Amino acid sequence: MKWKKQLWVKLGLAAIISLSVLAMITYIWISFYFKDHYYCNTMIGGEDFSFKTPIEAEEILYSRLDNYVLEVVGRDDLSDTVIPEEIDMRFLMDDTLVKIKKEQNPQLWAMSLFKEYNYEFPWLVQYDEEALKEKMGKMVFFQAKNVRKPNDAYLSYSEDEKVYTIVDADPGTEALKDKTQEALKEALDLLEPTVDIEKKGCYKEAQIKGEDEKLIDIRDKANKYVKAKIIYNWNGNEVIVDGDIIHEWIMIDGNKVWLDEEKVKEFVAEQAKKYDTYGKNRIFHTTDGREVELKSGAYGWKTDKDSEGEALIKALKRGETIEKEPVYSYIAAQPGKKDIGDSYVEIDLGNQHLYLYVEGEMILESDFVSGNAARGWNTPAGVFGLTYKTRDAVLRGDNYATPVNYWMPFNGNIGMHDATWRSSFGSDIYLTNGSHGCINLPFENAKIIYEYVYTGFPVICYY
């Protein structure tokens, strides 16, 4: 049994020795193979030439050059080609392929199983640069019909959504000749099959793009203005100020956005002109059945245009949503064109007779004496609002000082008051023995009127 065990040991050693010798012979044989061939994982100019001889590599490269064409692509699906013959292009190969093989030690071929060997392209490319420049100028990228200048991103107002949005820049198709020529030369030198001149940065770009932070900031500021909504009750009329109007007042210049305050004030002035009644004539139906046209005195709705303009500007800058009335410097008894209402003092200067109406009901009627016609002190006709009322006043003029119990001015120094020094009223007394322009009333009637009227109470005078 012992001899059998020794036999197996000897056989094992023999096998190991035989396999080692076989492996060594195989390795040496492969080494002889790689004496003329490139390693595994040999990349030359980005192409795989593993197990090729320098001559085979040269033949492959030359065969590919026979049909070489550089395809040039750009924006808007435009493309063109550069053919070697057009630019007198020549391909010269140095001894790089042989040098590469000499650098690879055949005996170390096993290392190539675990790593990659990269080498530069062995070509020297020559061409006529003037011919290339001339060819480039004829390419589709530079034909006028294909050239579109870039446009910057900008703000656009949406009437449906009442908001500003950014319209992105149009990159255009204006290629830059110098950069395009550089890209073509680089591609030709490397014998690349395709070059994308957009990826190479050969186009003129818009200065302001959609993601521009300053443009975004301008948009946000403009939207703060247009999101405001001011709902006016303008003398009984609804006037809405929202984005559709506001965006016409927004001024944008470069990196600045602001409200055109003059346009805002012009808007206020336009609404005041449209809806104010102060200073406008009115048609009035008298108690005795006549229809008279009344000139407006100090009565009616009158917008304080300066104050309201400033108020509106502040509301817009804050982006407010509010309901309000404009600031008035004068107000009337009720909104609308018929702003006198049904409470007023009606003074018929022609008949020297007065009526007091309160909520449509005649409370009092009275004779009176108005301004002295002979002396030219006639009481002016028109519609007025009572300025104020006071007790125990002294009426003063150039040569008089007259105390009264009830003083109710409505037109400067002209007003209604009691006249206890008179024994009679009405008729034609005013023609020769009238007042300085005031409405002289019996004491009791002046007292009753005083109790009903208040500041702004309509006073209507007509002949």
Coordinates of C-alpha atoms in Angstrom, one line a residue:
M1 CA 0.0 0.0 0.0
K2 CA 2.9 2.3 0.7
W3 CA 4.3 2.0 -2.8
K4 CA 0.9 2.9 -4.2
K5 CA 0.8 6.1 -2.3
Q6 CA 4.3 7.0 -3.5
L7 CA 3.2 6.4 -7.0
W8 CA 0.3 8.8 -6.8
V9 CA 2.6 11.5 -5.3
K10 CA 5.0 11.0 -8.3
L11 CA 2.2 11.2 -10.7
G12 CA 0.8 14.4 -9.2
L13 CA 4.2 16.0 -9.3
A14 CA 4.6 15.0 -12.9
A15 CA 1.2 16.5 -13.8
I16 CA 2.0 19.7 -12.0
I17 CA 5.3 20.0 -13.8
S18 CA 3.7 19.2 -17.1
L19 CA 1.0 21.7 -16.7
S20 CA 3.5 24.4 -15.6
V21 CA 5.7 23.7 -18.6
L22 CA 2.5 23.8 -20.8
A23 CA 1.4 27.1 -19.3
M24 CA 4.9 28.6 -19.7
I25 CA 5.0 27.4 -23.3
T26 CA 1.5 28.9 -23.9
Y27 CA 2.5 32.2 -22.3
I28 CA 5.6 32.4 -24.4
W29 CA 3.7 31.6 -27.5
I30 CA 1.1 34.3 -26.8
S31 CA 4.0 36.7 -26.0
F32 CA 5.3 36.0 -29.5
Y33 CA 1.8 36.8 -30.8
F34 CA 1.8 40.2 -29.0
K35 CA 5.2 41.0 -30.5
D36 CA 3.4 42.1 -33.6
H37 CA -0.1 42.7 -32.3
Y38 CA -1.6 45.3 -29.9
Y39 CA -2.6 44.4 -26.4
C40 CA -6.1 43.6 -25.5
N41 CA -8.0 46.8 -24.5
T42 CA -5.9 49.0 -26.8
M43 CA -7.8 52.2 -27.7
I44 CA -6.3 54.6 -30.3
G45 CA -8.1 57.9 -30.9
G46 CA -11.1 56.5 -29.1
E47 CA -11.4 53.4 -31.2
D48 CA -10.7 49.8 -30.2
F49 CA -7.7 48.2 -32.0
S50 CA -7.2 45.2 -29.8
F51 CA -5.3 42.3 -31.3
K52 CA -4.5 44.4 -34.5
T53 CA -1.1 44.8 -36.0
P54 CA 0.1 48.4 -36.8
I55 CA -0.3 47.6 -40.5
E56 CA -3.9 46.3 -40.0
A57 CA -4.7 49.4 -37.9
E58 CA -3.3 51.7 -40.7
E59 CA -5.3 49.9 -43.3
I60 CA -8.5 50.3 -41.2
L61 CA -7.9 53.9 -40.7
Y62 CA -7.2 54.7 -44.3
S63 CA -10.3 52.7 -45.4
R64 CA -12.4 54.9 -43.1
L65 CA -10.9 58.1 -44.5
D66 CA -12.0 57.2 -48.0
N67 CA -15.5 58.1 -47.1
Y68 CA -14.8 60.7 -44.4
V69 CA -17.4 63.6 -44.2
L70 CA -17.8 66.0 -41.4
E71 CA -21.5 66.5 -40.6
V72 CA -22.2 69.9 -39.0
V73 CA -25.5 70.2 -37.1
G74 CA -27.1 73.3 -35.5
R75 CA -30.4 74.8 -34.3
D76 CA -33.7 74.5 -36.0
D77 CA -32.7 71.1 -37.4
L78 CA -30.2 72.8 -39.8
S79 CA -27.3 70.7 -41.0
D80 CA -24.5 70.8 -43.5
T81 CA -21.4 68.9 -44.4
V82 CA -17.7 69.5 -45.0
I83 CA -16.2 67.2 -47.6
P84 CA -12.4 66.9 -47.7
E85 CA -12.1 67.7 -51.4
E86 CA -13.8 71.1 -50.7
I87 CA -11.0 72.3 -48.5
D88 CA -8.1 70.4 -50.0
M89 CA -7.9 68.2 -47.0
R90 CA -5.0 65.7 -46.7
F91 CA -4.3 63.0 -44.1
L92 CA -0.7 62.3 -43.0
M93 CA 0.1 59.5 -40.7
D94 CA 3.4 59.4 -38.7
D95 CA 5.0 56.4 -37.1
T96 CA 2.7 56.6 -34.0
L97 CA 1.1 53.2 -34.7
V98 CA 4.6 51.5 -34.7
K99 CA 5.7 53.5 -31.6
I100 CA 2.6 52.3 -29.8
K101 CA 3.4 48.7 -30.5
K102 CA 7.0 49.2 -29.3
E103 CA 5.7 50.7 -26.0
Q104 CA 3.8 47.4 -25.4
N105 CA 6.2 44.8 -24.0
P106 CA 5.0 41.5 -25.4
Q107 CA 6.0 39.6 -22.3
L108 CA 3.7 41.8 -20.2
W109 CA 0.6 41.1 -22.3
A110 CA -1.3 39.6 -19.3
M111 CA -1.6 43.0 -17.7
S112 CA -3.9 44.1 -20.6
L113 CA -6.5 41.8 -19.3
F114 CA -7.0 44.1 -16.4
K115 CA -6.5 47.6 -17.7
E116 CA -7.2 49.8 -20.7
Y117 CA -4.5 51.4 -22.9
N118 CA -5.4 54.7 -24.4
Y119 CA -3.4 56.5 -27.1
E120 CA -3.9 59.7 -29.1
F121 CA -5.0 59.6 -32.7
P122 CA -2.0 59.2 -35.0
W123 CA -3.2 61.6 -37.7
L124 CA -1.8 64.9 -38.9
V125 CA -4.6 66.6 -40.8
Q126 CA -3.8 69.4 -43.2
Y127 CA -6.3 71.6 -45.1
D128 CA -6.6 75.0 -46.7
E129 CA -8.0 77.3 -44.0
E130 CA -9.1 79.9 -46.5
A131 CA -11.0 77.3 -48.3
L132 CA -12.6 76.2 -45.0
K133 CA -13.5 79.8 -44.3
E134 CA -15.1 80.2 -47.7
K135 CA -17.0 76.9 -47.3
M136 CA -18.2 77.9 -43.9
G137 CA -19.6 81.2 -45.2
K138 CA -21.7 79.2 -47.7
M139 CA -23.2 76.9 -45.1
V140 CA -27.0 77.0 -44.3
F141 CA -26.2 78.5 -40.9
F142 CA -25.1 81.8 -42.4
Q143 CA -27.7 82.2 -45.1
A144 CA -29.9 85.2 -44.4
K145 CA -33.2 83.2 -44.6
N146 CA -32.0 80.9 -41.8
V147 CA -30.7 83.6 -39.5
R148 CA -32.9 84.8 -36.7
K149 CA -31.6 87.2 -34.1
P150 CA -32.0 86.2 -30.5
N151 CA -34.7 88.0 -28.4
D152 CA -34.4 88.5 -24.7
A153 CA -37.0 87.1 -22.3
Y154 CA -39.7 89.6 -21.4
L155 CA -42.8 90.1 -19.3
S156 CA -46.2 89.6 -20.8
Y157 CA -49.5 90.5 -19.2
S158 CA -52.3 87.9 -19.3
E159 CA -55.7 89.5 -19.4
D160 CA -57.4 86.2 -18.5
E161 CA -55.4 85.5 -15.4
K162 CA -54.6 89.2 -14.7
V163 CA -50.9 88.4 -14.0
Y164 CA -47.5 89.0 -15.5
T165 CA -45.6 85.9 -16.8
I166 CA -42.2 85.6 -18.3
V167 CA -42.0 84.8 -22.0
D168 CA -38.7 82.9 -22.3
A169 CA -36.0 84.1 -24.6
D170 CA -35.9 83.1 -28.2
P171 CA -32.3 81.9 -28.7
G172 CA -32.5 82.6 -32.4
T173 CA -30.2 81.1 -35.0
E174 CA -27.4 83.7 -35.4
A175 CA -24.2 81.7 -35.6
L176 CA -20.9 83.3 -34.7
K177 CA -18.4 82.8 -37.6
D178 CA -15.2 82.9 -35.5
K179 CA -16.5 80.3 -33.0
T180 CA -18.0 78.1 -35.7
Q181 CA -14.7 78.1 -37.6
E182 CA -12.9 77.1 -34.4
A183 CA -15.4 74.2 -33.8
L184 CA -15.0 73.0 -37.4
K185 CA -11.2 73.0 -37.2
E186 CA -11.2 71.1 -33.9
A187 CA -13.6 68.5 -35.4
L188 CA -11.5 68.2 -38.6
D189 CA -8.2 67.9 -36.7
L190 CA -9.7 65.0 -34.7
L191 CA -11.5 63.5 -37.7
E192 CA -14.8 63.6 -35.8
P193 CA -17.8 62.5 -37.8
T194 CA -20.1 65.1 -36.4
V195 CA -19.9 68.4 -34.7
D196 CA -22.9 70.2 -33.0
I197 CA -22.2 73.9 -33.2
E198 CA -24.8 74.7 -30.6
K199 CA -23.2 72.4 -28.0
K200 CA -19.9 74.1 -28.9
G201 CA -21.3 77.5 -28.0
C202 CA -21.2 78.9 -31.5
Y203 CA -24.5 80.9 -31.4
K204 CA -25.1 84.4 -30.2
E205 CA -27.2 84.2 -27.1
A206 CA -30.0 86.3 -25.7
Q207 CA -28.8 88.6 -22.9
I208 CA -31.8 88.0 -20.7
K209 CA -33.2 84.5 -20.2
G210 CA -36.3 83.3 -18.5
E211 CA -34.4 82.2 -15.3
D212 CA -32.8 85.6 -14.9
E213 CA -33.1 86.6 -11.3
K214 CA -33.6 90.3 -12.0
L215 CA -36.4 89.6 -14.5
I216 CA -38.1 87.3 -11.9
D217 CA -37.8 90.1 -9.3
I218 CA -39.4 92.6 -11.8
R219 CA -42.2 90.1 -12.5
D220 CA -42.9 89.7 -8.8
K221 CA -43.0 93.4 -8.2
A222 CA -45.3 94.0 -11.2
N223 CA -47.6 91.3 -10.0
K224 CA -47.8 92.9 -6.6
Y225 CA -49.3 95.9 -8.3
V226 CA -51.7 94.1 -10.6
K227 CA -53.1 91.8 -7.9
A228 CA -54.6 94.9 -6.2
K229 CA -58.3 95.4 -6.7
I230 CA -60.0 98.6 -5.7
I231 CA -63.8 98.6 -6.0
Y232 CA -65.0 102.2 -5.9
N233 CA -68.5 103.5 -5.1
W234 CA -67.9 106.7 -7.1
N235 CA -71.0 108.8 -6.5
G236 CA -73.2 105.8 -6.8
N237 CA -71.3 104.2 -9.7
E238 CA -69.2 101.1 -9.4
V239 CA -65.7 101.6 -10.7
I240 CA -63.3 98.6 -10.6
V241 CA -59.6 99.1 -10.7
D242 CA -57.9 95.8 -11.3
G243 CA -55.1 94.3 -13.3
D244 CA -56.7 95.2 -16.6
I245 CA -56.3 98.8 -15.8
I246 CA -53.3 98.7 -13.5
H247 CA -51.0 97.0 -16.0
E248 CA -51.4 100.0 -18.3
W249 CA -49.8 102.1 -15.5
I250 CA -46.9 99.8 -14.9
M251 CA -43.6 101.0 -16.4
I252 CA -40.8 98.5 -17.0
D253 CA -37.4 99.6 -18.2
G254 CA -34.4 97.3 -17.9
N255 CA -34.2 96.1 -14.3
K256 CA -36.7 98.7 -13.0
V257 CA -40.5 98.5 -12.6
W258 CA -42.6 101.3 -11.2
L259 CA -46.1 102.8 -11.3
D260 CA -46.6 105.8 -13.6
E261 CA -48.2 108.0 -10.9
E262 CA -49.2 110.6 -13.4
K263 CA -51.3 108.1 -15.2
V264 CA -52.9 107.1 -12.0
K265 CA -53.8 110.7 -11.2
E266 CA -55.1 111.1 -14.8
F267 CA -57.4 108.2 -14.2
V268 CA -58.7 109.8 -11.0
A269 CA -59.3 113.0 -12.8
E270 CA -61.2 111.2 -15.6
Q271 CA -63.5 109.5 -13.1
A272 CA -64.0 112.8 -11.3
K273 CA -65.0 114.5 -14.5
K274 CA -67.4 111.7 -15.3
Y275 CA -69.1 111.3 -12.0
D276 CA -68.7 114.6 -10.1
T277 CA -71.8 116.8 -10.0
Y278 CA -70.2 119.8 -8.4
G279 CA -70.2 122.8 -10.8
K280 CA -72.7 121.1 -13.2
N281 CA -76.1 122.5 -14.2
R282 CA -79.2 120.6 -13.1
I283 CA -82.9 120.4 -14.1
F284 CA -85.2 121.1 -11.2
H285 CA -89.0 120.8 -11.0
T286 CA -90.3 123.7 -8.9
T287 CA -93.2 123.5 -6.5
D288 CA -95.4 125.6 -8.8
G289 CA -94.8 123.1 -11.6
R290 CA -92.1 124.7 -13.7
E291 CA -88.9 123.0 -14.9
V292 CA -85.9 125.2 -14.5
E293 CA -82.2 124.8 -15.2
L294 CA -80.1 125.5 -12.2
K295 CA -76.5 126.6 -12.2
S296 CA -74.4 124.8 -9.7
G297 CA -73.0 126.9 -6.9
A298 CA -71.0 125.3 -4.1
Y299 CA -73.0 122.1 -4.1
G300 CA -72.6 118.5 -5.4
W301 CA -70.1 115.7 -5.4
K302 CA -66.6 116.8 -5.9
T303 CA -63.6 114.5 -5.8
D304 CA -60.5 115.7 -4.0
K305 CA -58.4 114.6 -7.0
D306 CA -55.0 115.1 -5.3
S307 CA -55.8 113.3 -2.1
E308 CA -57.6 110.4 -3.9
G309 CA -54.7 110.1 -6.4
E310 CA -52.2 109.7 -3.6
A311 CA -54.6 107.2 -1.8
L312 CA -55.0 105.1 -4.9
I313 CA -51.2 105.0 -5.5
K314 CA -50.6 103.8 -1.9
A315 CA -53.3 101.1 -2.2
L316 CA -51.7 99.8 -5.4
K317 CA -48.2 99.7 -4.0
R318 CA -49.5 97.7 -1.1
G319 CA -51.4 95.4 -3.4
E320 CA -54.6 95.9 -1.5
T321 CA -58.1 94.5 -2.3
I322 CA -60.6 97.0 -0.8
E323 CA -64.0 98.6 -1.4
K324 CA -64.1 102.4 -0.8
E325 CA -65.4 105.7 -1.8
P326 CA -63.1 108.3 -3.3
V327 CA -62.0 111.2 -1.1
Y328 CA -64.5 114.1 -1.6
S329 CA -63.9 117.7 -1.0
Y330 CA -67.7 118.3 -1.3
I331 CA -70.6 115.9 -0.9
A332 CA -74.2 116.1 -1.9
A333 CA -77.4 114.8 -0.2
Q334 CA -77.6 111.6 -2.2
P335 CA -75.5 109.9 -4.8
G336 CA -76.1 110.1 -8.5
K337 CA -76.8 112.9 -10.9
K338 CA -80.0 113.8 -9.0
D339 CA -78.1 114.5 -5.9
I340 CA -80.4 117.1 -4.3
G341 CA -82.6 114.4 -2.8
D342 CA -86.0 115.1 -1.2
S343 CA -84.8 117.3 1.7
Y344 CA -84.0 120.9 0.6
V345 CA -84.8 124.6 0.9
E346 CA -86.5 125.9 -2.3
I347 CA -86.1 129.6 -2.7
D348 CA -88.3 131.1 -5.5
L349 CA -86.6 134.5 -6.0
G350 CA -89.0 135.6 -8.6
N351 CA -92.1 135.1 -6.4
Q352 CA -90.2 135.8 -3.2
H353 CA -91.5 132.6 -1.7
L354 CA -89.6 129.8 0.1
Y355 CA -90.4 126.1 0.7
L356 CA -88.8 123.7 3.2
Y357 CA -89.0 120.0 2.3
V358 CA -87.9 117.2 4.6
E359 CA -87.9 113.7 3.2
G360 CA -90.3 114.8 0.5
E361 CA -92.8 116.5 2.8
M362 CA -93.3 120.2 2.8
I363 CA -92.6 121.3 6.3
L364 CA -92.9 125.1 5.8
E365 CA -93.4 127.8 3.2
S366 CA -92.7 131.4 3.8
D367 CA -92.4 134.8 2.1
F368 CA -89.1 136.5 2.3
V369 CA -87.1 139.5 1.1
S370 CA -84.0 138.9 -1.1
G371 CA -81.3 141.2 -2.4
N372 CA -82.0 144.8 -3.4
A373 CA -82.4 144.7 -7.2
A374 CA -82.3 148.5 -7.6
R375 CA -78.8 148.5 -6.1
G376 CA -77.6 145.4 -8.0
W377 CA -77.5 143.3 -4.9
N378 CA -79.7 140.5 -6.4
T379 CA -79.4 137.2 -4.7
P380 CA -77.6 134.8 -7.1
A381 CA -79.5 131.8 -8.5
G382 CA -78.0 128.3 -8.2
V383 CA -77.8 125.2 -6.0
F384 CA -75.8 125.5 -2.8
G385 CA -75.0 123.5 0.3
L386 CA -75.5 125.1 3.7
T387 CA -72.1 126.2 4.9
Y388 CA -73.0 126.1 8.5
K389 CA -75.6 127.5 11.0
T390 CA -75.2 129.5 14.2
R391 CA -77.2 131.4 16.7
D392 CA -76.9 135.1 17.7
A393 CA -74.6 136.3 14.9
V394 CA -73.7 139.8 13.9
L395 CA -73.8 140.5 10.1
R396 CA -71.3 143.1 9.2
G397 CA -70.7 145.2 6.1
D398 CA -69.1 148.5 5.1
N399 CA -71.6 150.6 6.9
Y400 CA -73.6 148.2 9.0
A401 CA -73.5 145.6 11.8
T402 CA -76.8 143.8 12.2
P403 CA -77.5 141.2 14.9
V404 CA -79.6 138.2 14.0
N405 CA -80.9 135.3 16.0
Y406 CA -80.6 132.6 13.3
W407 CA -77.7 132.7 10.8
M408 CA -77.6 130.1 8.0
P409 CA -75.1 131.1 5.2
F410 CA -75.0 129.0 2.0
N411 CA -73.2 131.2 -0.6
G412 CA -70.3 133.1 0.9
N413 CA -71.7 135.9 3.0
I414 CA -75.2 135.3 1.6
G415 CA -77.5 133.2 3.8
M416 CA -80.9 132.9 5.4
H417 CA -81.6 134.7 8.7
D418 CA -84.4 136.3 10.7
A419 CA -85.1 140.0 10.0
T420 CA -87.0 141.3 13.0
W421 CA -86.7 144.9 11.8
R422 CA -89.1 144.1 8.9
S423 CA -92.8 144.2 9.3
S424 CA -93.7 142.6 5.9
F425 CA -92.1 140.1 3.5
G426 CA -92.7 138.9 0.0
S427 CA -94.3 140.8 -2.9
D428 CA -91.9 143.2 -4.7
I429 CA -90.2 144.7 -1.6
Y430 CA -86.8 143.3 -2.9
L431 CA -86.9 145.5 -6.0
T432 CA -86.2 148.8 -4.1
N433 CA -85.9 147.8 -0.4
G434 CA -84.2 144.5 -0.5
S435 CA -81.2 143.1 1.5
H436 CA -77.5 143.0 0.7
G437 CA -78.2 139.6 -0.9
C438 CA -79.4 137.6 2.1
I439 CA -82.8 135.9 2.4
N440 CA -84.7 137.9 5.1
L441 CA -87.2 135.7 6.9
P442 CA -89.9 136.2 9.6
F443 CA -88.5 135.2 13.0
E444 CA -90.6 132.1 13.5
N445 CA -90.0 130.8 10.1
A446 CA -86.3 131.3 10.4
K447 CA -86.4 129.4 13.7
I448 CA -88.2 126.4 12.1
I449 CA -85.8 126.3 9.2
Y450 CA -82.8 126.5 11.6
E451 CA -84.1 123.4 13.4
Y452 CA -84.2 121.3 10.3
V453 CA -81.2 122.3 8.2
Y454 CA -77.5 121.2 8.7
T455 CA -74.2 121.7 7.0
G456 CA -74.5 120.6 3.4
F457 CA -78.3 120.9 3.4
P458 CA -79.3 121.7 -0.2
V459 CA -80.5 125.3 -0.9
I460 CA -82.0 126.0 -4.3
C461 CA -82.4 129.5 -5.6
Y462 CA -84.0 130.4 -8.9
Y463 CA -86.0 133.2 -10.6

